[in-house]
mmCIF file of C-alpha atoms and ligand atoms in Angstrom:
data_model
loop_
_atom_site.group_PDB
_atom_site.id
_atom_site.type_symbol
_atom_site.label_atom_id
_atom_site.label_comp_id
_atom_site.label_asym_id
_atom_site.label_seq_id
_atom_site.Cartn_x
_atom_site.Cartn_y
_atom_site.Cartn_z
ATOM 1 C CA MET U 8 -0.048 -0.128 -0.079
ATOM 2 C CA THR U 9 1.489 3.680 -0.910
ATOM 3 C CA ALA U 10 0.634 6.651 0.763
ATOM 4 C CA LYS U 11 -0.188 7.883 -2.891
ATOM 5 C CA ALA U 12 -2.534 5.534 -4.177
ATOM 6 C CA PRO U 13 -6.199 6.874 -5.221
ATOM 7 C CA LEU U 14 -9.146 5.507 -2.887
ATOM 8 C CA LEU U 15 -9.979 3.209 -5.408
ATOM 9 C CA ALA U 16 -8.799 2.212 -8.859
ATOM 10 C CA VAL U 17 -10.754 0.179 -11.203
ATOM 11 C CA GLN U 18 -8.180 -1.264 -14.026
ATOM 12 C CA GLU U 19 -9.446 -3.198 -17.218
ATOM 13 C CA LEU U 20 -12.399 -4.701 -15.675
ATOM 14 C CA VAL U 21 -13.884 -7.512 -17.256
ATOM 15 C CA LYS U 22 -16.901 -9.842 -16.048
ATOM 16 C CA HIS U 23 -18.429 -12.457 -18.256
ATOM 17 C CA TYR U 24 -21.259 -14.697 -17.022
ATOM 18 C CA ARG U 25 -21.664 -18.258 -18.789
ATOM 19 C CA LEU U 26 -25.201 -18.679 -19.076
ATOM 20 C CA PRO U 27 -26.731 -22.197 -19.322
ATOM 21 C CA ARG U 28 -26.232 -24.099 -23.023
ATOM 22 C CA GLU U 29 -29.095 -23.749 -25.249
ATOM 23 C CA ARG U 30 -28.103 -26.928 -26.825
ATOM 24 C CA LEU U 31 -26.440 -30.036 -26.228
ATOM 25 C CA LEU U 32 -23.488 -29.475 -28.500
ATOM 26 C CA ALA U 33 -23.425 -25.492 -28.673
ATOM 27 C CA ALA U 34 -21.064 -23.263 -26.954
ATOM 28 C CA PRO U 35 -22.903 -22.180 -23.859
ATOM 29 C CA PRO U 36 -23.728 -18.504 -24.683
ATOM 30 C CA THR U 37 -21.854 -15.609 -22.467
ATOM 31 C CA VAL U 38 -22.978 -12.308 -21.319
ATOM 32 C CA HIS U 39 -20.135 -9.877 -21.335
ATOM 33 C CA ALA U 40 -21.415 -7.432 -18.786
ATOM 34 C CA LEU U 41 -18.193 -5.445 -18.595
ATOM 35 C CA GLN U 42 -15.849 -5.167 -21.248
ATOM 36 C CA GLY U 43 -12.902 -3.368 -19.964
ATOM 37 C CA VAL U 44 -13.852 -0.661 -17.371
ATOM 38 C CA SER U 45 -10.830 1.792 -15.878
ATOM 39 C CA PHE U 46 -11.497 4.545 -13.534
ATOM 40 C CA THR U 47 -9.927 6.331 -10.239
ATOM 41 C CA LEU U 48 -11.260 7.797 -7.634
ATOM 42 C CA GLN U 49 -9.678 10.317 -5.364
ATOM 43 C CA ALA U 50 -10.376 10.034 -1.352
ATOM 44 C CA GLY U 51 -13.070 12.637 -0.443
ATOM 45 C CA ARG U 52 -14.618 12.788 -4.209
ATOM 46 C CA SER U 53 -17.677 11.092 -5.782
ATOM 47 C CA LEU U 54 -18.020 9.469 -9.047
ATOM 48 C CA GLY U 55 -21.270 8.546 -10.430
ATOM 49 C CA ILE U 56 -21.664 5.812 -13.083
ATOM 50 C CA VAL U 57 -25.065 6.148 -15.132
ATOM 51 C CA GLY U 58 -26.476 3.940 -18.031
ATOM 52 C CA GLU U 59 -29.668 2.194 -19.320
ATOM 53 C CA SER U 60 -30.626 -0.882 -17.242
ATOM 54 C CA GLY U 61 -28.275 -3.623 -18.525
ATOM 55 C CA SER U 62 -25.271 -1.574 -18.994
ATOM 56 C CA GLY U 63 -23.200 -3.176 -16.207
ATOM 57 C CA LYS U 64 -23.745 -0.533 -13.542
ATOM 58 C CA SER U 65 -24.869 -3.442 -10.370
ATOM 59 C CA THR U 66 -22.157 -6.101 -11.941
ATOM 60 C CA LEU U 67 -19.172 -2.899 -11.515
ATOM 61 C CA ALA U 68 -20.656 -2.364 -7.994
ATOM 62 C CA ARG U 69 -20.708 -6.083 -6.990
ATOM 63 C CA LEU U 70 -17.044 -6.480 -8.479
ATOM 64 C CA VAL U 71 -15.967 -3.081 -6.565
ATOM 65 C CA MET U 72 -17.509 -4.710 -3.091
ATOM 66 C CA ALA U 73 -15.609 -7.881 -3.929
ATOM 67 C CA LEU U 74 -18.897 -9.581 -3.946
ATOM 68 C CA GLU U 75 -18.165 -11.332 -6.771
ATOM 69 C CA PRO U 76 -14.569 -11.951 -8.801
ATOM 70 C CA PRO U 77 -13.839 -10.014 -11.790
ATOM 71 C CA THR U 78 -13.236 -12.550 -15.262
ATOM 72 C CA ARG U 79 -10.136 -10.024 -15.592
ATOM 73 C CA GLY U 80 -8.997 -7.058 -14.071
ATOM 74 C CA GLN U 81 -8.689 -5.365 -11.019
ATOM 75 C CA VAL U 82 -10.084 -3.225 -7.983
ATOM 76 C CA LEU U 83 -7.557 -1.258 -5.965
ATOM 77 C CA LEU U 84 -9.024 0.215 -2.633
ATOM 78 C CA ALA U 85 -6.055 2.387 -1.573
ATOM 79 C CA GLY U 86 -3.556 0.638 -3.395
ATOM 80 C CA ARG U 87 -4.481 -3.122 -2.134
ATOM 81 C CA ASP U 88 -6.055 -5.552 -4.836
ATOM 82 C CA LEU U 89 -9.546 -6.544 -3.120
ATOM 83 C CA HIS U 90 -9.728 -9.488 -5.181
ATOM 84 C CA ALA U 91 -5.905 -10.714 -4.384
ATOM 85 C CA LEU U 92 -6.626 -10.253 -0.573
ATOM 86 C CA PRO U 93 -6.826 -13.494 1.754
ATOM 87 C CA ALA U 94 -10.172 -14.002 3.360
ATOM 88 C CA ALA U 95 -9.615 -12.338 6.795
ATOM 89 C CA ASP U 96 -7.634 -9.346 5.199
ATOM 90 C CA LEU U 97 -10.804 -8.836 2.868
ATOM 91 C CA ARG U 98 -12.914 -9.115 5.976
ATOM 92 C CA ALA U 99 -11.048 -6.378 8.079
ATOM 93 C CA ALA U 100 -10.794 -4.285 4.990
ATOM 94 C CA ARG U 101 -14.486 -3.863 4.400
ATOM 95 C CA ALA U 102 -14.858 -1.459 7.066
ATOM 96 C CA ASP U 103 -13.687 0.530 4.593
ATOM 97 C CA PHE U 104 -16.116 0.145 1.775
ATOM 98 C CA GLN U 105 -19.498 -0.272 2.310
ATOM 99 C CA MET U 106 -22.612 -0.421 0.194
ATOM 100 C CA VAL U 107 -26.330 0.942 -0.025
ATOM 101 C CA PHE U 108 -28.600 -1.080 -2.596
ATOM 102 C CA GLN U 109 -31.840 -0.196 -4.453
ATOM 103 C CA ASP U 110 -34.312 -1.631 -2.855
ATOM 104 C CA PRO U 111 -35.087 -0.198 0.676
ATOM 105 C CA PHE U 112 -37.717 -3.265 1.438
ATOM 106 C CA GLY U 113 -35.535 -5.806 0.776
ATOM 107 C CA SER U 114 -32.040 -4.943 1.858
ATOM 108 C CA LEU U 115 -33.049 -4.751 5.480
ATOM 109 C CA ASP U 116 -33.753 -8.098 7.464
ATOM 110 C CA PRO U 117 -37.653 -7.949 8.971
ATOM 111 C CA ARG U 118 -36.692 -9.430 11.932
ATOM 112 C CA GLN U 119 -34.035 -7.435 13.153
ATOM 113 C CA THR U 120 -34.369 -4.674 15.250
ATOM 114 C CA VAL U 121 -32.957 -1.353 13.544
ATOM 115 C CA GLU U 122 -30.095 -1.303 16.102
ATOM 116 C CA ARG U 123 -29.088 -5.006 15.196
ATOM 117 C CA ILE U 124 -29.505 -3.838 11.391
ATOM 118 C CA ILE U 125 -27.136 -0.814 11.696
ATOM 119 C CA CYS U 126 -24.423 -2.455 13.606
ATOM 120 C CA GLU U 127 -24.422 -5.493 12.042
ATOM 121 C CA PRO U 128 -20.948 -4.453 9.895
ATOM 122 C CA LEU U 129 -19.553 -3.745 13.206
ATOM 123 C CA LEU U 130 -19.606 -7.633 13.984
ATOM 124 C CA ALA U 131 -17.069 -8.351 11.535
ATOM 125 C CA GLN U 132 -14.352 -5.902 12.931
ATOM 126 C CA GLY U 133 -14.625 -7.695 16.267
ATOM 127 C CA ARG U 134 -16.954 -7.409 19.330
ATOM 128 C CA LEU U 135 -18.521 -4.244 20.791
ATOM 129 C CA SER U 136 -20.060 -4.048 23.688
ATOM 130 C CA PRO U 137 -24.046 -3.808 24.028
ATOM 131 C CA GLN U 138 -23.641 -0.054 25.648
ATOM 132 C CA ARG U 139 -21.068 1.146 22.649
ATOM 133 C CA GLN U 140 -23.353 -0.899 19.852
ATOM 134 C CA ARG U 141 -26.215 1.543 21.899
ATOM 135 C CA GLU U 142 -24.323 4.206 21.487
ATOM 136 C CA ARG U 143 -23.089 3.671 17.999
ATOM 137 C CA ALA U 144 -26.548 3.482 16.593
ATOM 138 C CA ALA U 145 -27.992 6.098 18.308
ATOM 139 C CA GLU U 146 -25.399 8.711 16.994
ATOM 140 C CA MET U 147 -25.590 7.115 13.099
ATOM 141 C CA LEU U 148 -29.928 7.387 13.498
ATOM 142 C CA GLU U 149 -29.456 10.992 14.902
ATOM 143 C CA ALA U 150 -26.706 11.384 11.642
ATOM 144 C CA VAL U 151 -29.328 10.604 8.844
ATOM 145 C CA GLY U 152 -32.192 12.251 10.470
ATOM 146 C CA LEU U 153 -33.729 9.473 12.421
ATOM 147 C CA ARG U 154 -34.301 9.460 16.389
ATOM 148 C CA ALA U 155 -32.068 7.753 18.224
ATOM 149 C CA ALA U 156 -35.389 5.949 19.832
ATOM 150 C CA ASP U 157 -35.995 4.613 16.377
ATOM 151 C CA ALA U 158 -33.256 1.626 17.315
ATOM 152 C CA ALA U 159 -35.928 -0.525 19.037
ATOM 153 C CA LYS U 160 -38.046 -0.625 15.911
ATOM 154 C CA TYR U 161 -38.353 -2.971 13.125
ATOM 155 C CA PRO U 162 -37.996 -2.099 9.195
ATOM 156 C CA HIS U 163 -41.850 -2.230 8.754
ATOM 157 C CA GLU U 164 -42.350 0.658 10.837
ATOM 158 C CA PHE U 165 -40.430 3.063 8.444
ATOM 159 C CA SER U 166 -41.282 4.558 4.951
ATOM 160 C CA GLY U 167 -39.101 3.770 2.075
ATOM 161 C CA GLY U 168 -37.144 7.024 2.452
ATOM 162 C CA GLN U 169 -36.662 6.214 6.140
ATOM 163 C CA ARG U 170 -35.594 2.580 5.484
ATOM 164 C CA GLN U 171 -33.050 4.253 2.965
ATOM 165 C CA ARG U 172 -31.904 6.590 5.476
ATOM 166 C CA ILE U 173 -31.766 3.382 8.100
ATOM 167 C CA ALA U 174 -29.490 1.753 5.014
ATOM 168 C CA ILE U 175 -27.377 4.686 5.150
ATOM 169 C CA ALA U 176 -26.425 4.466 8.881
ATOM 170 C CA ARG U 177 -25.842 0.725 8.517
ATOM 171 C CA ALA U 178 -23.503 1.627 5.602
ATOM 172 C CA LEU U 179 -21.494 4.274 7.586
ATOM 173 C CA VAL U 180 -21.311 2.674 10.709
ATOM 174 C CA THR U 181 -17.917 1.549 10.378
ATOM 175 C CA GLN U 182 -16.837 4.972 9.131
ATOM 176 C CA PRO U 183 -15.849 3.812 5.933
ATOM 177 C CA LYS U 184 -13.908 5.832 3.128
ATOM 178 C CA LEU U 185 -16.018 4.398 0.195
ATOM 179 C CA ILE U 186 -19.661 4.019 0.115
ATOM 180 C CA VAL U 187 -20.847 2.376 -3.256
ATOM 181 C CA ALA U 188 -24.544 3.425 -3.839
ATOM 182 C CA ASP U 189 -26.510 1.322 -6.547
ATOM 183 C CA GLU U 190 -29.798 3.030 -7.711
ATOM 184 C CA PRO U 191 -30.212 4.269 -3.832
ATOM 185 C CA VAL U 192 -33.315 6.564 -4.425
ATOM 186 C CA SER U 193 -35.091 4.860 -7.782
ATOM 187 C CA ALA U 194 -37.521 3.072 -5.943
ATOM 188 C CA LEU U 195 -38.543 5.938 -3.950
ATOM 189 C CA ASP U 196 -41.104 8.737 -4.514
ATOM 190 C CA VAL U 197 -39.701 11.812 -6.478
ATOM 191 C CA SER U 198 -40.253 14.189 -3.332
ATOM 192 C CA VAL U 199 -38.540 11.826 -1.115
ATOM 193 C CA GLN U 200 -35.942 11.391 -3.893
ATOM 194 C CA ALA U 201 -34.540 14.935 -3.046
ATOM 195 C CA GLN U 202 -34.431 14.334 0.541
ATOM 196 C CA VAL U 203 -32.091 11.483 0.902
ATOM 197 C CA LEU U 204 -30.012 12.761 -2.122
ATOM 198 C CA ASN U 205 -29.549 16.335 0.261
ATOM 199 C CA LEU U 206 -28.715 13.801 3.242
ATOM 200 C CA MET U 207 -26.254 12.071 1.042
ATOM 201 C CA GLN U 208 -24.573 15.237 -0.068
ATOM 202 C CA ASP U 209 -24.799 16.761 3.875
ATOM 203 C CA LEU U 210 -23.334 13.280 4.963
ATOM 204 C CA GLN U 211 -20.016 13.590 2.655
ATOM 205 C CA ASP U 212 -19.245 16.795 3.990
ATOM 206 C CA GLN U 213 -19.427 15.733 7.287
ATOM 207 C CA PHE U 214 -17.845 12.177 7.053
ATOM 208 C CA GLY U 215 -15.633 12.916 4.550
ATOM 209 C CA VAL U 216 -16.809 9.962 2.721
ATOM 210 C CA SER U 217 -16.395 9.376 -0.930
ATOM 211 C CA TYR U 218 -19.801 7.806 -3.343
ATOM 212 C CA LEU U 219 -19.662 5.448 -6.011
ATOM 213 C CA PHE U 220 -22.677 6.644 -7.245
ATOM 214 C CA ILE U 221 -24.887 4.342 -9.500
ATOM 215 C CA SER U 222 -28.073 5.732 -11.458
ATOM 216 C CA HIS U 223 -29.782 4.859 -14.485
ATOM 217 C CA ASP U 224 -30.837 9.052 -14.277
ATOM 218 C CA LEU U 225 -28.032 11.872 -15.018
ATOM 219 C CA ALA U 226 -30.130 14.348 -13.090
ATOM 220 C CA VAL U 227 -29.827 12.167 -10.123
ATOM 221 C CA VAL U 228 -25.810 12.015 -10.466
ATOM 222 C CA ASP U 229 -25.558 15.540 -10.895
ATOM 223 C CA LEU U 230 -26.441 16.329 -7.443
ATOM 224 C CA VAL U 231 -24.026 14.222 -5.678
ATOM 225 C CA CYS U 232 -21.203 13.644 -7.923
ATOM 226 C CA ASP U 233 -18.052 15.766 -8.793
ATOM 227 C CA GLU U 234 -17.516 13.412 -12.099
ATOM 228 C CA VAL U 235 -19.704 10.676 -14.259
ATOM 229 C CA ILE U 236 -18.851 7.895 -16.313
ATOM 230 C CA VAL U 237 -21.758 6.545 -18.800
ATOM 231 C CA LEU U 238 -21.271 3.278 -19.470
ATOM 232 C CA TYR U 239 -23.106 1.499 -22.654
ATOM 233 C CA GLN U 240 -22.718 -2.454 -22.727
ATOM 234 C CA GLY U 241 -20.413 -2.764 -20.003
ATOM 235 C CA ARG U 242 -18.116 0.026 -21.792
ATOM 236 C CA ALA U 243 -17.219 3.619 -20.500
ATOM 237 C CA VAL U 244 -18.602 5.581 -23.455
ATOM 238 C CA GLU U 245 -18.025 8.951 -22.362
ATOM 239 C CA GLN U 246 -16.592 10.611 -18.886
ATOM 240 C CA GLY U 247 -16.642 13.915 -17.439
ATOM 241 C CA ASP U 248 -17.998 16.466 -14.893
ATOM 242 C CA PRO U 249 -21.621 16.668 -14.798
ATOM 243 C CA ASP U 250 -22.131 20.118 -16.078
ATOM 244 C CA THR U 251 -19.780 19.148 -19.705
ATOM 245 C CA LEU U 252 -21.914 16.011 -19.687
ATOM 246 C CA PHE U 253 -25.172 18.010 -19.723
ATOM 247 C CA HIS U 254 -23.870 20.866 -21.899
ATOM 248 C CA ALA U 255 -21.233 19.613 -23.933
ATOM 249 C CA ALA U 256 -22.061 15.879 -24.328
ATOM 250 C CA ALA U 257 -19.632 14.138 -27.157
ATOM 251 C CA HIS U 258 -20.795 10.787 -27.194
ATOM 252 C CA PRO U 259 -24.397 10.450 -29.213
ATOM 253 C CA TYR U 260 -25.250 7.837 -26.169
ATOM 254 C CA THR U 261 -24.799 10.426 -23.829
ATOM 255 C CA ARG U 262 -27.275 12.700 -25.624
ATOM 256 C CA ALA U 263 -29.634 9.833 -26.065
ATOM 257 C CA LEU U 264 -29.797 9.338 -21.946
ATOM 258 C CA LEU U 265 -30.301 13.169 -21.385
ATOM 259 C CA GLN U 266 -33.446 12.432 -23.491
ATOM 260 C CA ALA U 267 -34.642 10.466 -20.318
ATOM 261 C CA VAL U 268 -33.701 13.206 -17.843
ATOM 262 C CA PRO U 269 -37.148 14.783 -16.898
ATOM 263 C CA ARG U 270 -36.017 17.981 -15.650
ATOM 264 C CA THR U 271 -36.440 20.622 -18.585
ATOM 265 C CA GLN U 272 -33.075 21.180 -20.760
ATOM 266 C CA PRO U 273 -32.536 24.358 -22.107
ATOM 267 C CA SER U 274 -31.444 22.963 -25.252
ATOM 268 C CA GLY U 275 -33.233 20.950 -27.882
ATOM 269 C CA ALA U 276 -31.519 17.250 -27.093
ATOM 270 C CA ARG U 277 -34.382 15.262 -26.917
ATOM 271 C CA ARG U 278 -35.529 15.308 -30.599
ATOM 272 C CA GLY U 279 -31.999 14.664 -31.907
ATOM 273 C CA ALA U 280 -31.317 11.632 -29.486
ATOM 274 C CA ALA U 281 -35.124 10.149 -30.467
ATOM 275 C CA ARG U 282 -34.082 10.330 -33.627
ATOM 276 C CA ALA U 283 -30.932 8.895 -33.096
ATOM 277 C CA ALA U 284 -32.490 5.892 -31.078
ATOM 278 C CA ALA U 285 -35.178 4.703 -33.326
ATOM 279 C CA LEU U 286 -32.439 3.664 -35.788
ATOM 280 C CA PRO U 287 -32.659 0.196 -36.501
ATOM 281 C CA PRO U 288 -30.097 -2.068 -35.428
ATOM 282 C CA LEU U 289 -27.298 -3.367 -37.267
ATOM 283 C CA GLU U 290 -26.186 -6.712 -35.977
ATOM 284 C CA ASP U 291 -23.276 -6.811 -37.943
ATOM 285 C CA ALA U 292 -21.625 -3.689 -36.246
ATOM 286 C CA ARG U 293 -21.161 -5.974 -33.059
ATOM 287 C CA ALA U 294 -18.246 -7.746 -33.850
ATOM 288 C CA SER U 295 -15.618 -5.280 -34.792
ATOM 289 C CA GLY U 296 -16.921 -1.323 -34.736
ATOM 290 C CA CYS U 297 -18.472 0.499 -32.129
ATOM 291 C CA SER U 298 -21.169 -1.041 -29.926
ATOM 292 C CA PHE U 299 -23.608 2.002 -30.298
ATOM 293 C CA ALA U 300 -23.433 2.553 -33.931
ATOM 294 C CA PRO U 301 -26.345 0.463 -34.779
ATOM 295 C CA ARG U 302 -28.246 3.278 -32.470
ATOM 296 C CA CYS U 303 -26.409 6.228 -33.787
ATOM 297 C CA GLY U 304 -27.720 9.007 -35.927
ATOM 298 C CA HIS U 305 -23.775 10.152 -36.349
ATOM 299 C CA ARG U 306 -23.008 6.503 -37.836
ATOM 300 C CA GLN U 307 -20.423 6.764 -40.590
ATOM 301 C CA PRO U 308 -18.545 3.638 -42.112
ATOM 302 C CA ARG U 309 -15.607 3.731 -39.768
ATOM 303 C CA CYS U 310 -18.029 3.177 -36.891
ATOM 304 C CA LEU U 311 -18.755 -0.434 -38.026
ATOM 305 C CA ALA U 312 -15.254 -1.396 -38.692
ATOM 306 C CA GLU U 313 -13.479 0.091 -35.512
ATOM 307 C CA ALA U 314 -13.985 0.329 -32.112
ATOM 308 C CA PRO U 315 -13.599 3.766 -30.302
ATOM 309 C CA ALA U 316 -11.459 3.983 -27.930
ATOM 310 C CA LEU U 317 -12.174 6.257 -24.920
ATOM 311 C CA ARG U 318 -9.658 9.387 -25.623
ATOM 312 C CA PRO U 319 -9.397 12.838 -23.902
ATOM 313 C CA LEU U 320 -11.226 15.641 -25.697
ATOM 314 C CA ASN U 321 -10.588 19.297 -25.027
ATOM 315 C CA ALA U 322 -12.207 19.897 -21.675
ATOM 316 C CA PRO U 323 -10.271 18.960 -18.476
ATOM 317 C CA GLY U 324 -11.366 15.631 -17.530
ATOM 318 C CA HIS U 325 -13.678 15.200 -20.480
ATOM 319 C CA ALA U 326 -13.414 11.858 -22.385
ATOM 320 C CA ALA U 327 -15.565 10.312 -25.476
ATOM 321 C CA ALA U 328 -15.033 6.752 -26.804
ATOM 322 C CA CYS U 329 -16.387 8.146 -30.536
ATOM 323 C CA HIS U 330 -14.577 8.425 -33.572
ATOM 324 C CA PHE U 331 -16.494 11.741 -34.396
ATOM 325 C CA ALA U 332 -16.627 13.183 -30.781
ATOM 326 C CA GLU U 333 -15.710 16.674 -31.995
ATOM 327 C CA GLN U 334 -18.251 16.485 -34.682
ATOM 328 C CA VAL U 335 -21.085 15.599 -32.382
ATOM 329 C CA LEU U 336 -19.892 18.445 -30.047
ATOM 330 C CA ALA U 337 -19.747 20.746 -32.916
ATOM 331 C CA SER U 338 -23.250 20.066 -34.097
ATOM 332 C CA PRO U 339 -26.602 21.272 -32.691
ATOM 333 C CA VAL U 340 -28.309 19.061 -29.981
ATOM 334 C CA ASP U 341 -31.096 20.124 -31.836
HETATM 335 P P1 ADP G 27 -27.303 -2.831 -14.796
HETATM 336 O O1 ADP G 27 -27.188 -3.007 -13.531
HETATM 337 O O2 ADP G 27 -26.534 -1.571 -15.679
HETATM 338 O O3 ADP G 27 -28.629 -2.994 -14.977
HETATM 339 P P2 ADP G 27 -26.284 -5.488 -14.244
HETATM 340 O O4 ADP G 27 -24.837 -5.083 -14.581
HETATM 341 O O5 ADP G 27 -27.122 -5.854 -14.047
HETATM 342 O O6 ADP G 27 -26.655 -3.888 -15.329
HETATM 343 O O7 ADP G 27 -26.269 -6.393 -15.681
HETATM 344 C C1 ADP G 27 -25.489 -6.302 -16.792
HETATM 345 C C2 ADP G 27 -25.725 -7.381 -17.908
HETATM 346 O O8 ADP G 27 -25.119 -8.813 -17.248
HETATM 347 C C3 ADP G 27 -27.143 -7.808 -18.311
HETATM 348 O O9 ADP G 27 -27.149 -8.275 -19.485
HETATM 349 C C4 ADP G 27 -27.466 -9.049 -17.087
HETATM 350 O O10 ADP G 27 -28.346 -9.892 -17.585
HETATM 351 C C5 ADP G 27 -26.298 -9.807 -17.336
HETATM 352 N N1 ADP G 27 -25.935 -10.551 -15.823
HETATM 353 C C6 ADP G 27 -26.120 -9.590 -14.188
HETATM 354 N N2 ADP G 27 -25.619 -10.854 -13.510
HETATM 355 C C7 ADP G 27 -25.716 -11.681 -14.502
HETATM 356 C C8 ADP G 27 -25.512 -13.217 -13.521
HETATM 357 N N3 ADP G 27 -25.575 -13.147 -12.170
HETATM 358 N N4 ADP G 27 -25.809 -14.313 -14.203
HETATM 359 C C9 ADP G 27 -25.488 -14.186 -15.935
HETATM 360 N N5 ADP G 27 -26.275 -12.781 -16.630
HETATM 361 C C10 ADP G 27 -25.729 -11.905 -15.456
HETATM 362 MG MG1 MG G 28 -28.262 -2.645 -11.935
#
């Protein structure tokens, strides 16, 4: 471990899932959920991962949390390769990274008190006296805007938003450096979403935690993240700060995603994106070319022949995997 290592470095992460064989003599089909994703996250900063359903976001979350092994690639937390750690070391390291799941109903054990739920991650770190455990649960409940007295209750006594606060309290109890939040507000009412997002921002200031924040909605990551990566079919297709992605998206897929953002855009991105998305898929593009080419309104012959690499553009930190990113940038979003 080196002092200068970033909090999180994901290197060329690949994950293939083998599906059950469809025919006796055929090779079993394989899902390429992640196809070589790399990024770094500095301590105290937050990174958003956006992409439509099936783009590989939850797979990435599970690999970063070391809940399952990658097919290839590495996850380095403060310079240590999580997937190469001996089990006991990994258990100890888990104090530094915790997860908040999408479903606030499924993710809390209905038979446990809130105190037990919140203190559960502490068990792996050694025994805590009942008195100390009570104190920690009370501190965490108050940090997330609930009451210390809520510790004795059960999950069914809370609303979805309150349950997600409990899940956040549980994630914070070990004083982690990183919280991986997989669609933490997607299951909540819109009015409650903003409250939970504001809470997560406040907690970041208070505890100095970093988020790897996953969402299918660019507007949600905009509130919480300093930087955003757009995933498409298991690849990073664009990266930049939220403002750049909103106002100067260079990848046609990011522009298509903006179409799904409910907040009013000053631009006319919606119509152009709708046109791009409506193009019929071209199966032959998949083998060699850009995986977005079948849906892309900017498609040229080169896009079907050659897969574009993620490459830096003019704005600092902005990168896109598109042969024609400069032209896309220069083209009106209308
Ligand atoms: P997202 O969270 O962006 O919706 P996922 O990471 O859940 O995407 O899924 C990415 C792809 O991998 C999808 O095609 C999904 O069906 C597939 N996948 C995910 N987990 C498994 C699994 N355990 N077994 C087989 N396929 C999986
Ligand atoms: Mg998911």
